[in-house]
mmCIF file of C-alpha atoms in Angstrom:
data_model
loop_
_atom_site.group_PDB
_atom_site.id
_atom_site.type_symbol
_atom_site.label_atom_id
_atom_site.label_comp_id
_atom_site.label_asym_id
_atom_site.label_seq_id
_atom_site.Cartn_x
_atom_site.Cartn_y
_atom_site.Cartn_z
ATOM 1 C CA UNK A 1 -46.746 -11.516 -0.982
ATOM 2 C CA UNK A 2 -48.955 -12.455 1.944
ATOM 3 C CA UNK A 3 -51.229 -14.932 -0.322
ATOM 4 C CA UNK A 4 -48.372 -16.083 -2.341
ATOM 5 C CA UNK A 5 -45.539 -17.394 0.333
ATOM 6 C CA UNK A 6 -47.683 -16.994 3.415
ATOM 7 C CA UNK A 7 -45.036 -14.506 5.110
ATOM 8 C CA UNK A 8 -44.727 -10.892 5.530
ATOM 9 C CA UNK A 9 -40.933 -10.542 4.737
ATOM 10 C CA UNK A 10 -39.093 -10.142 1.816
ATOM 11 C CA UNK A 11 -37.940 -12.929 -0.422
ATOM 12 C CA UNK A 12 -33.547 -13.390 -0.500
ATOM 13 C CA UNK A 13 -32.546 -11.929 -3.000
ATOM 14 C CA UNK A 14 -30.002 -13.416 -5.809
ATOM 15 C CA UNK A 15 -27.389 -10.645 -4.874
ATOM 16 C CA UNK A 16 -24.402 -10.582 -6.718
ATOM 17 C CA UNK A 17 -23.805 -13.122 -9.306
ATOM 18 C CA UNK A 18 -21.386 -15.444 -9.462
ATOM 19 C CA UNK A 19 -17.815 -15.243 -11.340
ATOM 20 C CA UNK A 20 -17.407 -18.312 -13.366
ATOM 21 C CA UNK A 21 -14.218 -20.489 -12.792
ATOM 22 C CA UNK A 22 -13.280 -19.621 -15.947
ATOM 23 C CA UNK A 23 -13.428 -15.676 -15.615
ATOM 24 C CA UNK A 24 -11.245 -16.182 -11.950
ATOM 25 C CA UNK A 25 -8.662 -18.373 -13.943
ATOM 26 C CA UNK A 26 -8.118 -15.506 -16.388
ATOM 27 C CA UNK A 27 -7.603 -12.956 -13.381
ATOM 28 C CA UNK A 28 -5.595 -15.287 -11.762
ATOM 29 C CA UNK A 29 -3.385 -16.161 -14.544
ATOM 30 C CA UNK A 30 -2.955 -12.725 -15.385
ATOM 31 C CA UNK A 31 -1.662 -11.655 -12.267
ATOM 32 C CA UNK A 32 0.590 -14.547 -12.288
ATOM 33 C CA UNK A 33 2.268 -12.970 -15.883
ATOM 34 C CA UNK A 34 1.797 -9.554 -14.334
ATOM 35 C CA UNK A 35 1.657 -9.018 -10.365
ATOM 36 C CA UNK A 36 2.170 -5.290 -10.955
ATOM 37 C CA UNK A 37 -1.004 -4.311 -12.871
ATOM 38 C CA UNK A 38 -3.885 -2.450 -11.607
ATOM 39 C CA UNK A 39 -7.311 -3.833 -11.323
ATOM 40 C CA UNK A 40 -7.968 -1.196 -13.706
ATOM 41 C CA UNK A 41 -5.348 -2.130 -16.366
ATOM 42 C CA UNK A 42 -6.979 -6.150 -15.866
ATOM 43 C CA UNK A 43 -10.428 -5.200 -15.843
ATOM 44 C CA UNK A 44 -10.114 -3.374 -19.142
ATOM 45 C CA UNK A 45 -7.548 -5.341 -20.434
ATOM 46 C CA UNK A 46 -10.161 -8.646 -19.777
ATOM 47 C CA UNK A 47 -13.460 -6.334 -20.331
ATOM 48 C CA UNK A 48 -14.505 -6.892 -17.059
ATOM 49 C CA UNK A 49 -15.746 -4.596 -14.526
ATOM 50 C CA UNK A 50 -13.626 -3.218 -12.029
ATOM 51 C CA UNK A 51 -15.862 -4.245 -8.912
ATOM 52 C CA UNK A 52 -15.444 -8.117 -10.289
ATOM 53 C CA UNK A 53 -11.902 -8.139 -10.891
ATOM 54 C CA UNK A 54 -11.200 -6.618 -7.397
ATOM 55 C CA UNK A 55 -13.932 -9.230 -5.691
ATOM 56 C CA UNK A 56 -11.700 -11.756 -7.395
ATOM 57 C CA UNK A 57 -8.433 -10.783 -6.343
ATOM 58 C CA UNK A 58 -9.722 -10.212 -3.123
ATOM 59 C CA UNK A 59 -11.599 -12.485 -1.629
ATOM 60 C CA UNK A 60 -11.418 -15.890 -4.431
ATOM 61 C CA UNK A 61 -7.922 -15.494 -4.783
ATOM 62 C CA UNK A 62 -6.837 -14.144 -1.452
ATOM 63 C CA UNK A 63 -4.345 -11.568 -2.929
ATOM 64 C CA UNK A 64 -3.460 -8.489 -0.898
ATOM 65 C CA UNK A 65 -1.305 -5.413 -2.361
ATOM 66 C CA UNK A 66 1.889 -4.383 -0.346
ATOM 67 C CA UNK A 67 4.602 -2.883 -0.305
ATOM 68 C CA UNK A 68 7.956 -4.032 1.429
ATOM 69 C CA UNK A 69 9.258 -1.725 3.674
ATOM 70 C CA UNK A 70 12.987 -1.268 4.409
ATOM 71 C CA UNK A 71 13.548 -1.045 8.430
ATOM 72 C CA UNK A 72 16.937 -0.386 10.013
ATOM 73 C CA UNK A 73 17.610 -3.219 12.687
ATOM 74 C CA UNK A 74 18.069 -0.943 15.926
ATOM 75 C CA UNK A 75 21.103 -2.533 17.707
ATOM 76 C CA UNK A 76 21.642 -2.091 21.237
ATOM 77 C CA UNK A 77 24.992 -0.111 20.812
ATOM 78 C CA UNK A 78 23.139 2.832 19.257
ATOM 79 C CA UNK A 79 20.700 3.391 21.708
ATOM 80 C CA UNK A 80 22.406 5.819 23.729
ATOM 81 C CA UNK A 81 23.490 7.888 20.695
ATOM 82 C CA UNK A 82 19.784 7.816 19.572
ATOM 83 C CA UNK A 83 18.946 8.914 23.152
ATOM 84 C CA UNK A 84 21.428 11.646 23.205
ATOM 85 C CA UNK A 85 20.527 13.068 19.284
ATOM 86 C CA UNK A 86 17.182 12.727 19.928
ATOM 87 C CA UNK A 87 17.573 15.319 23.223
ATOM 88 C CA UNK A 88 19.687 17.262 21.134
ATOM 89 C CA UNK A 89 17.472 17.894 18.690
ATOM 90 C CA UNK A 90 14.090 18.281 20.514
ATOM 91 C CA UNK A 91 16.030 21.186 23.055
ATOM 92 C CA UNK A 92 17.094 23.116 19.895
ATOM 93 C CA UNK A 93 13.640 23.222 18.041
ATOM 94 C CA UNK A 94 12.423 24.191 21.815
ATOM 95 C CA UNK A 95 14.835 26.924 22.099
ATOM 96 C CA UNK A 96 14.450 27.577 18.418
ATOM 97 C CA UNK A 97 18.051 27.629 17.251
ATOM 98 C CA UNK A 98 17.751 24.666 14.935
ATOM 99 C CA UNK A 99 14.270 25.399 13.240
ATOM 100 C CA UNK A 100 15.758 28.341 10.739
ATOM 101 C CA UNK A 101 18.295 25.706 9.605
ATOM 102 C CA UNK A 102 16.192 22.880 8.730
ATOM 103 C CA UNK A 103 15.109 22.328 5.222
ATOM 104 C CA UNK A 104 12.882 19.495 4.609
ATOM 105 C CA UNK A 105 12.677 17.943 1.017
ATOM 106 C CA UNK A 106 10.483 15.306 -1.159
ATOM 107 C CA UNK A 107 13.161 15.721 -3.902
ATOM 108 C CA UNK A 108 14.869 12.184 -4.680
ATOM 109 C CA UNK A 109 17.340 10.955 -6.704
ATOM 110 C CA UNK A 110 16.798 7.657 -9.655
ATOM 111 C CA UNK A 111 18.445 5.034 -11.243
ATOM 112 C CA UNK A 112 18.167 4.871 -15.057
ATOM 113 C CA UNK A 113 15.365 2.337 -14.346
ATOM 114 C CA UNK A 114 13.650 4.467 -12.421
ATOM 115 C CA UNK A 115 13.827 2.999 -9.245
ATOM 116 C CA UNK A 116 15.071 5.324 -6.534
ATOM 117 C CA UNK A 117 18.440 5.209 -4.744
ATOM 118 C CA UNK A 118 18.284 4.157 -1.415
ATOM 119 C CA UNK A 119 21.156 5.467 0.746
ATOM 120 C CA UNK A 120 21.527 6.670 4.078
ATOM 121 C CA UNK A 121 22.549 10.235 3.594
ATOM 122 C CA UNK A 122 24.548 11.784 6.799
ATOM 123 C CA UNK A 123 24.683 15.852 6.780
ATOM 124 C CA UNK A 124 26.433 17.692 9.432
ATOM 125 C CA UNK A 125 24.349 21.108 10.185
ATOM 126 C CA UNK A 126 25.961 24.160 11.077
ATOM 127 C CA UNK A 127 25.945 25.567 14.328
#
C-alpha cells in the first residue's frame, strides 16, 4: 500500500451503493398509493431489500411514521376538579381503601371496520 499510493492509511471505501432514481420513484410512488404499508410489505412487494427501502423512505424521501394522538384540551375551569380528584385518589391508594376496587383493563371495544371506539367512559366506584 506503502509503494503503491505512498500513504500508510486505508483507501475510502465505496460504502453503500447508490439507489437509482428510478428504484426511489417506485418507493415513492408506492407509498403515495399506499402510506400504510410496511417497509416489509414494499420491499418484497418491489424485491428489494429491506435496509434500501427503509434508507429510502428515510433519509431520500424524508418520510417519518406517526401516529396522531388524541389530547383533551385542559381548560382552566377543570383544574380545580382535577386538583381535588387527583388528591382524592392518591389518599385512598395511600390508605389503601381504593386499591381492592380498581380493575385495570386492555379490553376494547370495535367498529365493524375495525377501528376502535373512542369514548370517554365515566364510572362511578363504590365506596
Amino acid at each position: 500500500m506503502l509503494q503503491e499510493t505512498g500513504c500508510l492509511s486505508k483507501e475510502k471505501s465505496s460504502g453503500r451503493p447508490l439507489t437509482s432514481a428510478e428504484n426511489v420513484e417506485r418507493i415513492r410512488r408506492t407509498y403515495e398509493r399506499s402510506p400504510r404499508k410496511s417497509k416489509y410489505e414494499v420491499s418484497r412487494a418491489l424485491q428489494m431489500p429491506q435496509t434500501m427501502v427503509w434508507c429510502v423512505i428515510r433519509i431520500r424521501l424524508q418520510m417519518k411514521p406517526y401516529v396522531i394522538q388524541i389530547v383533551l384540551q385542559l381548560k382552566q375551569e377543570e383544574c380545580g376538579k382535577r386538583m381535588n380528584y387527583d388528591m382524592f385518589i392518591l389518599e385512598s391508594m395511600e390508605n389503601g381503601t381504593i386499591a381492592d376496587r380498581l380493575i385495570f383493563s386492555n379490553k376494547s371495544t370495535f367498529h365493524k371496520s375495525g377501528t376502535p371506539v373512542k369514548y370517554r367512559e365515566r364510572r362511578s366506584l363504590p365506596l
